[in-house]
Amino acid sequence: MLFTYLGFFGFTLFVIFYTTYKLRKDKFTTSKGYFLAGKSLTGPIIAGSMILTNISTEHLIGMNGSSYKNGIIVIAWEVTSAIALVIAAIFFIPKFIKMGLTTIPEFLEKRFDGAIRSVVAFLLMSSFVITLLPIVLYSGAINIESVFDFSVIFNISKEESLIYTVLVIGIIGSLYAIFGGLKAVAYSDSLNGVGLMLGGLLIPVIALFQIGDGDFFSGLSTVYNFAPDKFDIIGKPDSVLPFSVLFTGLMINQLYFWGMNQAIVQRAFGAKNLVEAQKGLIYTGVLKLFVPIIIVLPGLISYYYFQDKYYDTPDLIYPLLVKKVLPTYLYGFFAAVILGAVLSTFNSVLNSASTIFCLDIYKKNINKNVSDSNLVKYGKISSVVLAIIAIAVAPMVAYAPEGLYQLLQQLNGVFFIPISSIIIAGIFFKQINTKGAKAGLFFGFVFYILTTFILQLDIHFVHLWGIEFVLNFIIMFLVSKLFPTAEDHPEMDKGTEEKSWSKVNIAGIILVLLTILIYILLS
């Protein structure tokens, strides 16, 4: 147990001291310094922070639980991200950076009006605090509890232990976001990213060596031959993720997440220049092709060990695999990696939620003349309030019937598809006016809640995303045609065109081809 605690506190304290050292000369007294890291981030730091904001315990637990139950088809959530990142690097980010954006809702005001900015800001903040952050906290608590068994040590119930662990993780994560802003988040993310890659790789590598009696490839062959159907990447129509969703709603979701999601693109907004922002997105795309080794393969290995014993509780499978294959002296390091993954997503999303509140809600609607220093102060206060809400909601996501990751994606659709449709309309279709955008936003929000959670139509929710996206555009075009308005948006074309990365197109083509190759090789 001594090695467990040494490994845990050793790595955790190293990340804290490293981040503190890197930020020792920074003064976070301006909104640019606090919310955009002083426009100082480079490609590798952006990629490390993006991947850690994205990958957390809802992936380690949720995705591995889903691959254990449903097979390798869930890899689609990951590898198709590379295509979305290419599109974002070439088409979205240059436009956003030219306009000098700090937040995504700010774009909507420049393209449409202030009301739509405020509504979307509220929806985004709600999606972070009510869906993503609670699931991240709860899945993190499951993993930490599985390593340390706090319920046994303190003689309390499992449920109490999880609640206390959620509370502690939430407080630590909040401190990063509150006192260091985006720069502290980005630097700690990069270091935790290295830890996650190393720690995450340990599990499948050790397991396959054990299964193969010292031969890694023999172990992989054994796992494959045990259940070859689990390795069929083409999802059947009645599966949890049919192959057809790649051509309907999945890519829309990916485009939103990697090109319009504040928690992700805020790192690109904090880049030194457009070249570094584009490099960060492309590097992230490369990493996403390798991430399934950590968040999909362990679930497939778990099926070899446990068969269908845990089909009703797939989110327990990853902690069980960790305990089965990992040497006890590495428990502490692995727990620190898990904590780092949780903190990285929690503090990143909390920072973005706070940014949206301060710039899109408080400064826009409450106090237009607020000073920079006061805006930073309110950023810290809002982080505390939002963290408390997320911590309170976290225990409510326990035992999601289809697993935490599936629950997260279903809830995401409430916010992502309506917002993505009006942003894409705003970028590419000048004929869609403000009335049309508002109608599309309202229709999409109501349509998804009605069809998914009230009528519970027998249509896969990712297909519903695609249907909703098309209907949103029909509504936007119709309303814009029926209620024409003379609109002029001069700020859309303002700003200085920055030089693009010379290799962005060729790097993007290679990434897209590699994604297609993965499907060809595994089909």
Coordinates of C-alpha atoms in Angstrom, one line a residue:
M1 CA 0.0 0.0 0.0
L2 CA 3.0 2.3 0.6
F3 CA 4.0 2.1 -3.0
T4 CA 0.4 2.9 -4.0
Y5 CA 0.4 6.2 -2.0
L6 CA 3.9 7.1 -3.1
G7 CA 3.1 6.7 -6.8
F8 CA -0.2 8.5 -6.4
F9 CA 1.1 11.6 -4.5
G10 CA 4.4 11.6 -6.4
F11 CA 2.9 12.0 -9.8
T12 CA 0.1 14.3 -8.7
L13 CA 2.5 16.7 -6.8
F14 CA 4.9 16.6 -9.8
V15 CA 2.1 17.9 -12.1
I16 CA 1.2 20.6 -9.6
F17 CA 4.8 21.8 -9.0
Y18 CA 5.5 21.7 -12.8
T19 CA 2.4 23.8 -13.6
T20 CA 3.2 26.3 -10.8
Y21 CA 6.8 26.6 -12.0
K22 CA 5.7 27.3 -15.6
L23 CA 3.2 30.0 -14.5
R24 CA 5.4 31.6 -11.9
K25 CA 5.9 34.8 -13.9
D26 CA 2.3 35.1 -15.2
K27 CA -0.1 37.6 -13.8
F28 CA -3.7 36.7 -14.6
T29 CA -5.2 40.1 -14.2
T30 CA -6.6 40.6 -17.7
S31 CA -9.4 38.6 -19.4
K32 CA -7.0 37.8 -22.3
G33 CA -4.4 36.4 -19.9
Y34 CA -7.0 34.5 -17.9
F35 CA -9.4 33.2 -20.5
L36 CA -7.0 32.9 -23.5
A37 CA -3.6 32.0 -21.8
G38 CA -2.3 35.4 -23.1
K39 CA -2.4 34.1 -26.7
S40 CA 0.7 32.0 -26.0
L41 CA -0.1 28.4 -26.7
T42 CA 1.8 26.3 -29.3
G43 CA 0.7 23.4 -31.4
P44 CA 1.9 20.6 -29.1
I45 CA 0.5 22.2 -26.0
I46 CA -2.9 22.8 -27.8
A47 CA -3.0 19.2 -28.9
G48 CA -2.1 17.9 -25.4
S49 CA -4.8 20.0 -23.8
M50 CA -7.4 19.2 -26.5
I51 CA -6.9 15.4 -26.2
L52 CA -7.0 15.6 -22.3
T53 CA -10.1 17.8 -22.4
N54 CA -11.7 15.2 -24.6
I55 CA -10.4 11.9 -23.0
S56 CA -11.2 11.4 -19.4
T57 CA -12.7 8.6 -17.2
E58 CA -16.0 8.8 -19.0
H59 CA -13.9 7.4 -21.9
L60 CA -11.7 5.0 -20.0
I61 CA -14.8 3.6 -18.1
G62 CA -17.6 4.4 -20.6
M63 CA -16.0 3.6 -23.9
N64 CA -14.2 0.4 -22.6
G65 CA -17.5 -0.6 -21.0
S66 CA -19.3 -0.1 -24.3
S67 CA -16.6 -2.0 -26.4
Y68 CA -16.8 -4.9 -23.9
K69 CA -20.5 -5.1 -24.4
N70 CA -20.9 -4.0 -28.1
G71 CA -17.5 -4.7 -29.7
I72 CA -15.1 -2.6 -31.7
I73 CA -17.9 -0.7 -33.5
V74 CA -17.7 2.0 -30.8
I75 CA -14.3 3.0 -32.3
A76 CA -16.3 5.2 -34.7
W77 CA -16.7 7.8 -31.9
E78 CA -12.9 8.2 -31.9
V79 CA -11.4 7.7 -35.4
T80 CA -14.0 9.9 -37.2
S81 CA -12.9 12.8 -35.0
A82 CA -9.7 13.0 -37.2
I83 CA -11.9 14.0 -40.2
A84 CA -13.7 16.6 -38.2
L85 CA -10.4 18.1 -36.9
V86 CA -9.2 18.4 -40.5
I87 CA -12.3 20.3 -41.5
A88 CA -12.1 22.5 -38.5
A89 CA -8.4 23.3 -39.1
I90 CA -9.0 24.2 -42.8
F91 CA -12.4 25.9 -42.7
F92 CA -13.6 26.9 -39.2
I93 CA -10.6 28.0 -37.1
P94 CA -9.1 30.5 -39.8
K95 CA -12.6 32.2 -39.9
F96 CA -12.9 32.4 -36.1
I97 CA -9.3 33.6 -35.5
K98 CA -9.7 36.3 -38.2
M99 CA -12.7 37.6 -36.4
G100 CA -10.8 37.7 -33.1
L101 CA -13.2 35.5 -31.2
T102 CA -12.9 34.6 -27.5
T103 CA -16.1 32.5 -27.4
I104 CA -18.3 30.7 -29.9
P105 CA -21.5 32.5 -28.9
E106 CA -19.6 35.8 -29.8
F107 CA -19.6 34.6 -33.4
L108 CA -23.4 34.2 -33.3
E109 CA -23.8 37.9 -32.3
K110 CA -21.6 39.1 -35.1
R111 CA -23.4 37.0 -37.6
F112 CA -27.0 37.2 -36.2
D113 CA -27.8 39.2 -33.0
G114 CA -27.2 39.5 -29.3
A115 CA -30.2 37.6 -28.2
I116 CA -29.1 34.4 -30.1
R117 CA -25.7 34.8 -28.5
S118 CA -27.2 34.9 -25.0
V119 CA -29.5 31.9 -25.5
V120 CA -26.7 29.7 -27.0
A121 CA -24.3 30.8 -24.2
F122 CA -26.9 29.7 -21.6
L123 CA -27.4 26.4 -23.4
L124 CA -23.7 25.7 -23.7
M125 CA -23.1 26.5 -20.0
S126 CA -26.0 24.2 -19.1
S127 CA -24.6 21.4 -21.3
F128 CA -21.3 21.6 -19.5
V129 CA -22.5 21.8 -16.0
I130 CA -25.5 19.4 -16.1
T131 CA -24.3 16.7 -18.5
L132 CA -20.5 16.6 -19.1
L133 CA -19.0 17.6 -15.8
P134 CA -21.2 15.4 -13.6
I135 CA -20.5 12.3 -15.7
V136 CA -16.7 13.1 -15.7
L137 CA -16.7 13.4 -11.9
Y138 CA -18.8 10.3 -11.3
S139 CA -16.8 8.0 -13.6
G140 CA -13.6 9.4 -12.1
A141 CA -14.8 8.6 -8.6
I142 CA -15.6 5.0 -9.7
N143 CA -12.0 4.5 -10.8
I144 CA -10.4 6.1 -7.8
E145 CA -12.6 4.1 -5.4
S146 CA -11.8 0.9 -7.2
V147 CA -8.0 1.5 -6.7
F148 CA -8.1 2.7 -3.0
D149 CA -11.2 1.0 -1.6
F150 CA -12.0 4.1 0.5
S151 CA -15.4 2.5 1.5
V152 CA -13.4 -0.3 3.2
I153 CA -10.7 1.9 4.7
F154 CA -13.3 4.3 6.2
N155 CA -16.0 1.7 6.9
I156 CA -18.6 3.5 4.8
S157 CA -20.9 2.4 2.0
K158 CA -19.8 2.4 -1.6
E159 CA -22.3 5.1 -2.4
E160 CA -21.0 7.4 0.4
S161 CA -17.4 6.8 -0.7
L162 CA -18.3 7.8 -4.3
I163 CA -20.0 11.0 -3.2
Y164 CA -17.0 12.0 -1.0
T165 CA -14.6 11.2 -3.8
V166 CA -16.7 13.3 -6.3
L167 CA -16.5 16.2 -3.8
V168 CA -12.7 16.0 -3.4
I169 CA -12.0 15.7 -7.2
G170 CA -14.4 18.6 -7.8
I171 CA -12.6 20.8 -5.3
I172 CA -9.1 20.0 -6.6
G173 CA -10.2 20.5 -10.3
S174 CA -11.8 23.8 -9.4
L175 CA -8.6 25.2 -7.9
Y176 CA -6.8 24.7 -11.2
A177 CA -9.4 26.5 -13.2
I178 CA -10.0 29.2 -10.7
F179 CA -6.5 30.3 -9.9
G180 CA -4.6 29.6 -13.1
G181 CA -7.0 30.2 -15.9
L182 CA -6.6 28.6 -19.3
K183 CA -2.8 28.5 -19.2
A184 CA -2.7 26.5 -16.0
V185 CA -5.3 24.1 -17.5
A186 CA -3.3 23.7 -20.7
Y187 CA 0.1 23.0 -19.1
S188 CA -1.3 20.6 -16.5
D189 CA -3.3 18.9 -19.3
S190 CA -0.1 18.3 -21.4
L191 CA 1.7 16.6 -18.5
N192 CA -1.3 14.6 -17.5
G193 CA -1.6 13.6 -21.2
V194 CA 1.8 12.0 -21.1
G195 CA 0.8 10.2 -18.0
L196 CA -2.6 9.0 -19.5
M197 CA -0.9 7.7 -22.6
L198 CA 1.7 5.7 -20.6
G199 CA -0.7 4.6 -17.9
G200 CA -3.5 3.8 -20.4
L201 CA -1.1 1.8 -22.6
L202 CA 0.1 -0.3 -19.6
I203 CA -3.3 -2.0 -19.2
P204 CA -3.7 -3.6 -22.6
V205 CA 0.0 -4.3 -23.1
I206 CA 0.4 -6.1 -19.7
A207 CA -2.9 -8.0 -20.3
L208 CA -1.9 -9.2 -23.8
F209 CA 1.5 -10.2 -22.6
Q210 CA -0.1 -12.2 -19.8
I211 CA -2.7 -13.8 -22.1
G212 CA 0.0 -14.7 -24.7
D213 CA 2.5 -16.1 -22.1
G214 CA 5.0 -13.4 -22.8
D215 CA 4.1 -12.9 -26.5
F216 CA 2.1 -9.7 -27.1
F217 CA 0.9 -10.7 -30.6
S218 CA 0.0 -14.2 -29.5
G219 CA -2.1 -12.6 -26.7
L220 CA -3.8 -10.3 -29.3
S221 CA -4.5 -13.3 -31.5
T222 CA -6.0 -15.3 -28.6
V223 CA -8.4 -12.4 -27.7
Y224 CA -9.4 -12.0 -31.3
N225 CA -10.0 -15.8 -31.9
F226 CA -12.0 -16.0 -28.6
A227 CA -14.7 -13.6 -30.0
P228 CA -14.0 -12.5 -33.6
D229 CA -17.4 -11.0 -33.9
K230 CA -16.4 -8.4 -31.3
F231 CA -13.8 -7.1 -33.8
D232 CA -16.2 -6.5 -36.6
I233 CA -16.0 -2.7 -37.2
I234 CA -19.1 -2.5 -39.4
G235 CA -22.0 -2.0 -36.9
K236 CA -25.2 -3.9 -37.8
P237 CA -28.5 -2.0 -38.2
D238 CA -29.8 -3.1 -34.7
S239 CA -26.4 -2.5 -32.9
V240 CA -25.6 0.3 -30.5
L241 CA -23.8 2.1 -33.3
P242 CA -24.9 1.1 -36.8
F243 CA -22.4 1.7 -39.6
S244 CA -24.9 3.9 -41.3
V245 CA -24.7 6.6 -38.6
L246 CA -21.3 7.6 -40.0
F247 CA -23.2 9.1 -42.9
T248 CA -26.0 10.7 -40.9
G249 CA -25.6 12.4 -37.5
L250 CA -22.2 11.2 -36.3
M251 CA -20.1 13.5 -38.5
I252 CA -22.3 16.5 -37.6
N253 CA -21.7 15.7 -33.9
Q254 CA -17.9 15.4 -34.6
L255 CA -17.8 18.7 -36.5
Y256 CA -19.5 20.5 -33.6
F257 CA -17.3 18.9 -31.0
W258 CA -14.0 19.6 -32.7
G259 CA -14.8 22.8 -34.5
M260 CA -17.4 24.7 -32.5
N261 CA -17.3 23.4 -28.9
Q262 CA -16.0 26.1 -26.6
A263 CA -14.2 23.7 -24.3
I264 CA -12.1 22.5 -27.3
V265 CA -11.7 25.5 -29.6
Q266 CA -10.8 27.8 -26.7
R267 CA -7.3 26.2 -26.8
A268 CA -7.1 27.2 -30.5
F269 CA -8.2 30.7 -29.7
G270 CA -5.4 30.9 -27.2
A271 CA -2.8 30.0 -29.9
K272 CA 0.2 32.3 -30.7
N273 CA -1.1 32.4 -34.3
L274 CA -3.2 30.6 -36.9
V275 CA -0.3 28.3 -37.8
E276 CA 0.0 27.0 -34.2
A277 CA -3.8 26.6 -33.9
Q278 CA -3.9 24.5 -37.1
K279 CA -0.9 22.4 -36.0
G280 CA -2.7 21.8 -32.7
L281 CA -5.8 20.5 -34.4
I282 CA -3.9 18.3 -36.8
Y283 CA -1.7 16.8 -34.1
T284 CA -4.9 16.1 -32.1
G285 CA -6.3 14.2 -35.1
V286 CA -3.2 12.0 -35.2
L287 CA -3.5 11.3 -31.5
K288 CA -7.2 10.4 -32.0
L289 CA -6.3 7.5 -34.3
F290 CA -4.2 5.9 -31.5
V291 CA -6.5 6.6 -28.6
P292 CA -8.7 3.5 -29.2
I293 CA -5.7 1.4 -28.0
I294 CA -6.4 2.9 -24.6
I295 CA -10.2 3.3 -24.6
V296 CA -11.5 0.5 -26.8
L297 CA -9.0 -2.4 -26.8
P298 CA -9.1 -2.9 -23.0
G299 CA -12.9 -3.5 -23.2
L300 CA -12.4 -6.2 -25.9
I301 CA -9.7 -7.8 -23.7
S302 CA -12.2 -7.7 -20.7
Y303 CA -14.6 -9.8 -22.7
Y304 CA -11.9 -12.5 -22.9
Y305 CA -11.5 -12.5 -19.2
F306 CA -15.1 -12.0 -18.0
Q307 CA -17.3 -13.0 -20.9
D308 CA -20.9 -11.6 -20.5
K309 CA -20.8 -11.6 -16.7
Y310 CA -21.0 -7.8 -16.4
Y311 CA -23.3 -7.0 -19.4
D312 CA -25.8 -5.3 -17.1
T313 CA -23.1 -3.1 -15.5
P314 CA -20.5 -2.5 -18.2
D315 CA -19.1 0.6 -16.5
L316 CA -17.5 -1.7 -13.8
I317 CA -15.4 -3.6 -16.3
Y318 CA -12.4 -1.3 -16.7
P319 CA -11.7 -1.0 -13.0
L320 CA -12.0 -4.8 -12.8
L321 CA -9.5 -5.2 -15.6
V322 CA -7.1 -2.8 -14.0
K323 CA -7.1 -4.8 -10.7
K324 CA -6.7 -8.0 -12.6
V325 CA -3.7 -7.2 -14.7
L326 CA -1.9 -4.3 -13.1
P327 CA 0.9 -5.0 -10.5
T328 CA 0.0 -3.6 -7.1
Y329 CA 3.2 -1.4 -7.1
L330 CA 1.8 0.5 -10.1
Y331 CA -1.7 1.2 -8.5
G332 CA -0.6 4.6 -7.2
F333 CA 0.8 5.8 -10.4
F334 CA -2.3 4.6 -12.3
A335 CA -4.7 6.3 -9.8
A336 CA -2.7 9.5 -10.3
V337 CA -3.1 9.2 -14.0
I338 CA -6.8 8.6 -13.6
L339 CA -7.1 11.7 -11.3
G340 CA -5.1 13.7 -13.9
A341 CA -7.5 12.7 -16.7
V342 CA -10.5 13.6 -14.6
L343 CA -9.0 16.9 -13.5
S344 CA -7.9 17.8 -17.0
T345 CA -11.4 17.5 -18.4
F346 CA -13.1 19.0 -15.3
N347 CA -10.9 22.1 -15.1
S348 CA -10.9 22.6 -18.9
V349 CA -14.7 22.5 -19.2
L350 CA -15.1 24.6 -16.0
N351 CA -12.8 27.2 -17.4
S352 CA -14.8 27.3 -20.7
A353 CA -18.1 27.5 -18.8
S354 CA -16.8 30.4 -16.8
T355 CA -15.5 32.1 -19.9
I356 CA -18.9 31.9 -21.5
F357 CA -20.7 33.2 -18.4
C358 CA -18.4 36.2 -18.0
L359 CA -18.1 37.2 -21.7
D360 CA -21.4 36.1 -23.2
I361 CA -23.8 36.6 -20.3
Y362 CA -22.4 38.9 -17.6
K363 CA -20.5 41.4 -19.8
K364 CA -23.1 41.2 -22.5
N365 CA -26.3 41.5 -20.5
I366 CA -25.5 42.6 -16.9
N367 CA -22.6 45.0 -16.9
K368 CA -21.3 46.1 -20.3
N369 CA -18.6 48.4 -18.7
V370 CA -17.1 45.9 -16.3
S371 CA -13.3 46.3 -15.9
D372 CA -10.9 43.6 -17.0
S373 CA -9.8 42.9 -13.4
N374 CA -13.4 42.6 -12.2
L375 CA -14.2 40.3 -15.1
V376 CA -11.4 37.9 -14.0
K377 CA -12.8 38.1 -10.4
Y378 CA -16.2 37.2 -11.6
G379 CA -14.7 34.4 -13.7
K380 CA -13.3 32.9 -10.5
I381 CA -16.6 33.3 -8.6
S382 CA -18.6 31.8 -11.4
S383 CA -16.2 28.8 -11.5
V384 CA -17.0 28.1 -7.9
V385 CA -20.7 28.3 -8.4
L386 CA -20.7 26.1 -11.6
A387 CA -18.4 23.6 -9.8
I388 CA -20.8 23.3 -6.9
I389 CA -23.8 22.6 -9.3
A390 CA -21.8 19.9 -11.2
I391 CA -20.7 18.2 -8.0
A392 CA -24.3 18.2 -6.8
V393 CA -25.6 16.7 -10.0
A394 CA -22.8 14.0 -10.3
P395 CA -24.4 11.3 -8.1
M396 CA -27.6 11.4 -10.2
V397 CA -25.9 9.8 -13.2
A398 CA -25.2 6.5 -11.4
Y399 CA -25.9 3.2 -13.2
A400 CA -27.0 4.6 -16.6
P401 CA -28.7 1.6 -18.3
E402 CA -26.6 1.7 -21.5
G403 CA -23.5 2.9 -19.8
L404 CA -22.1 6.4 -19.0
Y405 CA -20.7 7.1 -22.5
Q406 CA -24.0 6.3 -24.2
L407 CA -25.8 8.5 -21.7
L408 CA -23.4 11.4 -22.3
Q409 CA -23.9 11.2 -26.1
Q410 CA -27.6 11.1 -25.9
L411 CA -27.7 14.2 -23.6
N412 CA -25.2 16.0 -25.8
G413 CA -27.7 15.8 -28.7
V414 CA -30.0 18.2 -26.9
F415 CA -27.5 21.0 -27.2
F416 CA -25.0 20.1 -30.0
I417 CA -27.2 19.6 -33.0
P418 CA -29.3 22.8 -32.9
I419 CA -26.2 24.9 -32.1
S420 CA -24.1 23.3 -34.8
S421 CA -26.7 23.9 -37.4
I422 CA -27.0 27.6 -36.8
I423 CA -23.2 28.1 -36.7
I424 CA -22.7 26.2 -40.0
A425 CA -25.6 28.2 -41.4
G426 CA -23.9 31.4 -40.2
I427 CA -20.5 30.5 -41.8
F428 CA -21.6 29.1 -45.2
F429 CA -25.1 30.5 -46.0
K430 CA -25.6 34.2 -46.2
Q431 CA -29.3 33.8 -47.2
I432 CA -30.2 32.6 -43.8
N433 CA -31.2 35.5 -41.6
T434 CA -31.6 36.0 -37.8
K435 CA -35.3 35.0 -37.7
G436 CA -34.4 31.8 -39.6
A437 CA -31.6 31.0 -37.2
K438 CA -33.8 31.5 -34.1
A439 CA -36.5 29.3 -35.6
G440 CA -34.0 26.6 -36.4
L441 CA -32.5 26.7 -32.9
F442 CA -35.9 26.5 -31.2
F443 CA -37.2 23.8 -33.5
G444 CA -34.1 21.6 -33.1
F445 CA -34.1 21.9 -29.3
V446 CA -37.8 20.9 -29.1
F447 CA -37.6 18.2 -31.8
Y448 CA -34.8 16.3 -30.1
I449 CA -36.3 16.3 -26.6
L450 CA -39.7 15.3 -28.0
T451 CA -38.5 12.5 -30.2
T452 CA -35.8 11.1 -27.9
F453 CA -37.1 11.5 -24.3
I454 CA -40.9 11.9 -24.6
L455 CA -42.1 10.0 -27.7
Q456 CA -39.0 7.7 -27.5
L457 CA -39.1 6.9 -31.2
D458 CA -37.6 3.6 -32.3
I459 CA -34.9 5.4 -34.4
H460 CA -31.2 5.4 -33.3
F461 CA -30.5 8.8 -31.6
V462 CA -27.5 9.4 -34.0
H463 CA -29.8 9.1 -37.0
L464 CA -32.2 11.5 -35.2
W465 CA -29.2 14.0 -35.1
G466 CA -29.0 13.7 -38.9
I467 CA -32.7 14.1 -39.4
E468 CA -32.9 17.0 -37.0
F469 CA -29.9 18.7 -38.7
V470 CA -31.6 18.5 -42.2
L471 CA -35.0 19.7 -40.7
N472 CA -33.3 22.6 -39.0
F473 CA -31.9 23.8 -42.3
I474 CA -35.3 23.4 -44.0
I475 CA -36.9 25.5 -41.2
M476 CA -34.1 28.1 -41.4
F477 CA -34.4 28.5 -45.2
L478 CA -38.2 28.6 -45.1
V479 CA -38.4 31.2 -42.3
S480 CA -35.7 33.4 -43.9
K481 CA -37.6 33.2 -47.2
L482 CA -41.0 34.0 -45.7
F483 CA -39.7 36.7 -43.4
P484 CA -36.9 38.5 -45.2
T485 CA -35.0 41.1 -43.4
A486 CA -32.4 43.6 -44.6
E487 CA -29.4 42.6 -42.5
D488 CA -25.9 43.9 -42.6
H489 CA -23.1 42.2 -40.6
P490 CA -19.9 44.2 -41.2
E491 CA -18.0 42.5 -38.3
M492 CA -18.2 39.2 -40.1
D493 CA -15.5 40.4 -42.6
K494 CA -13.5 42.5 -40.2
G495 CA -10.1 41.3 -38.9
T496 CA -6.7 40.5 -40.3
E497 CA -6.3 37.4 -42.5
E498 CA -3.6 35.3 -40.8
K499 CA -1.2 33.1 -42.7
S500 CA -2.2 29.5 -42.7
W501 CA 0.1 26.5 -42.0
S502 CA 1.6 25.6 -45.4
K503 CA 1.3 21.8 -44.7
V504 CA -2.3 21.9 -43.4
N505 CA -3.9 20.6 -46.6
I506 CA -1.5 17.7 -47.2
A507 CA -1.6 16.7 -43.5
G508 CA -5.4 16.8 -43.6
I509 CA -5.6 14.5 -46.7
I510 CA -3.2 12.0 -45.0
L511 CA -5.4 12.0 -41.8
V512 CA -8.6 11.4 -43.8
L513 CA -7.0 8.5 -45.8
L514 CA -5.7 6.9 -42.6
T515 CA -9.2 7.0 -41.1
I516 CA -10.6 5.3 -44.1
L517 CA -7.8 2.8 -44.1
I518 CA -8.7 1.8 -40.5
Y519 CA -12.2 0.9 -41.6
I520 CA -10.9 -1.1 -44.6
L521 CA -8.4 -3.1 -42.5
L522 CA -10.9 -3.9 -39.8
S523 CA -13.9 -4.6 -41.9

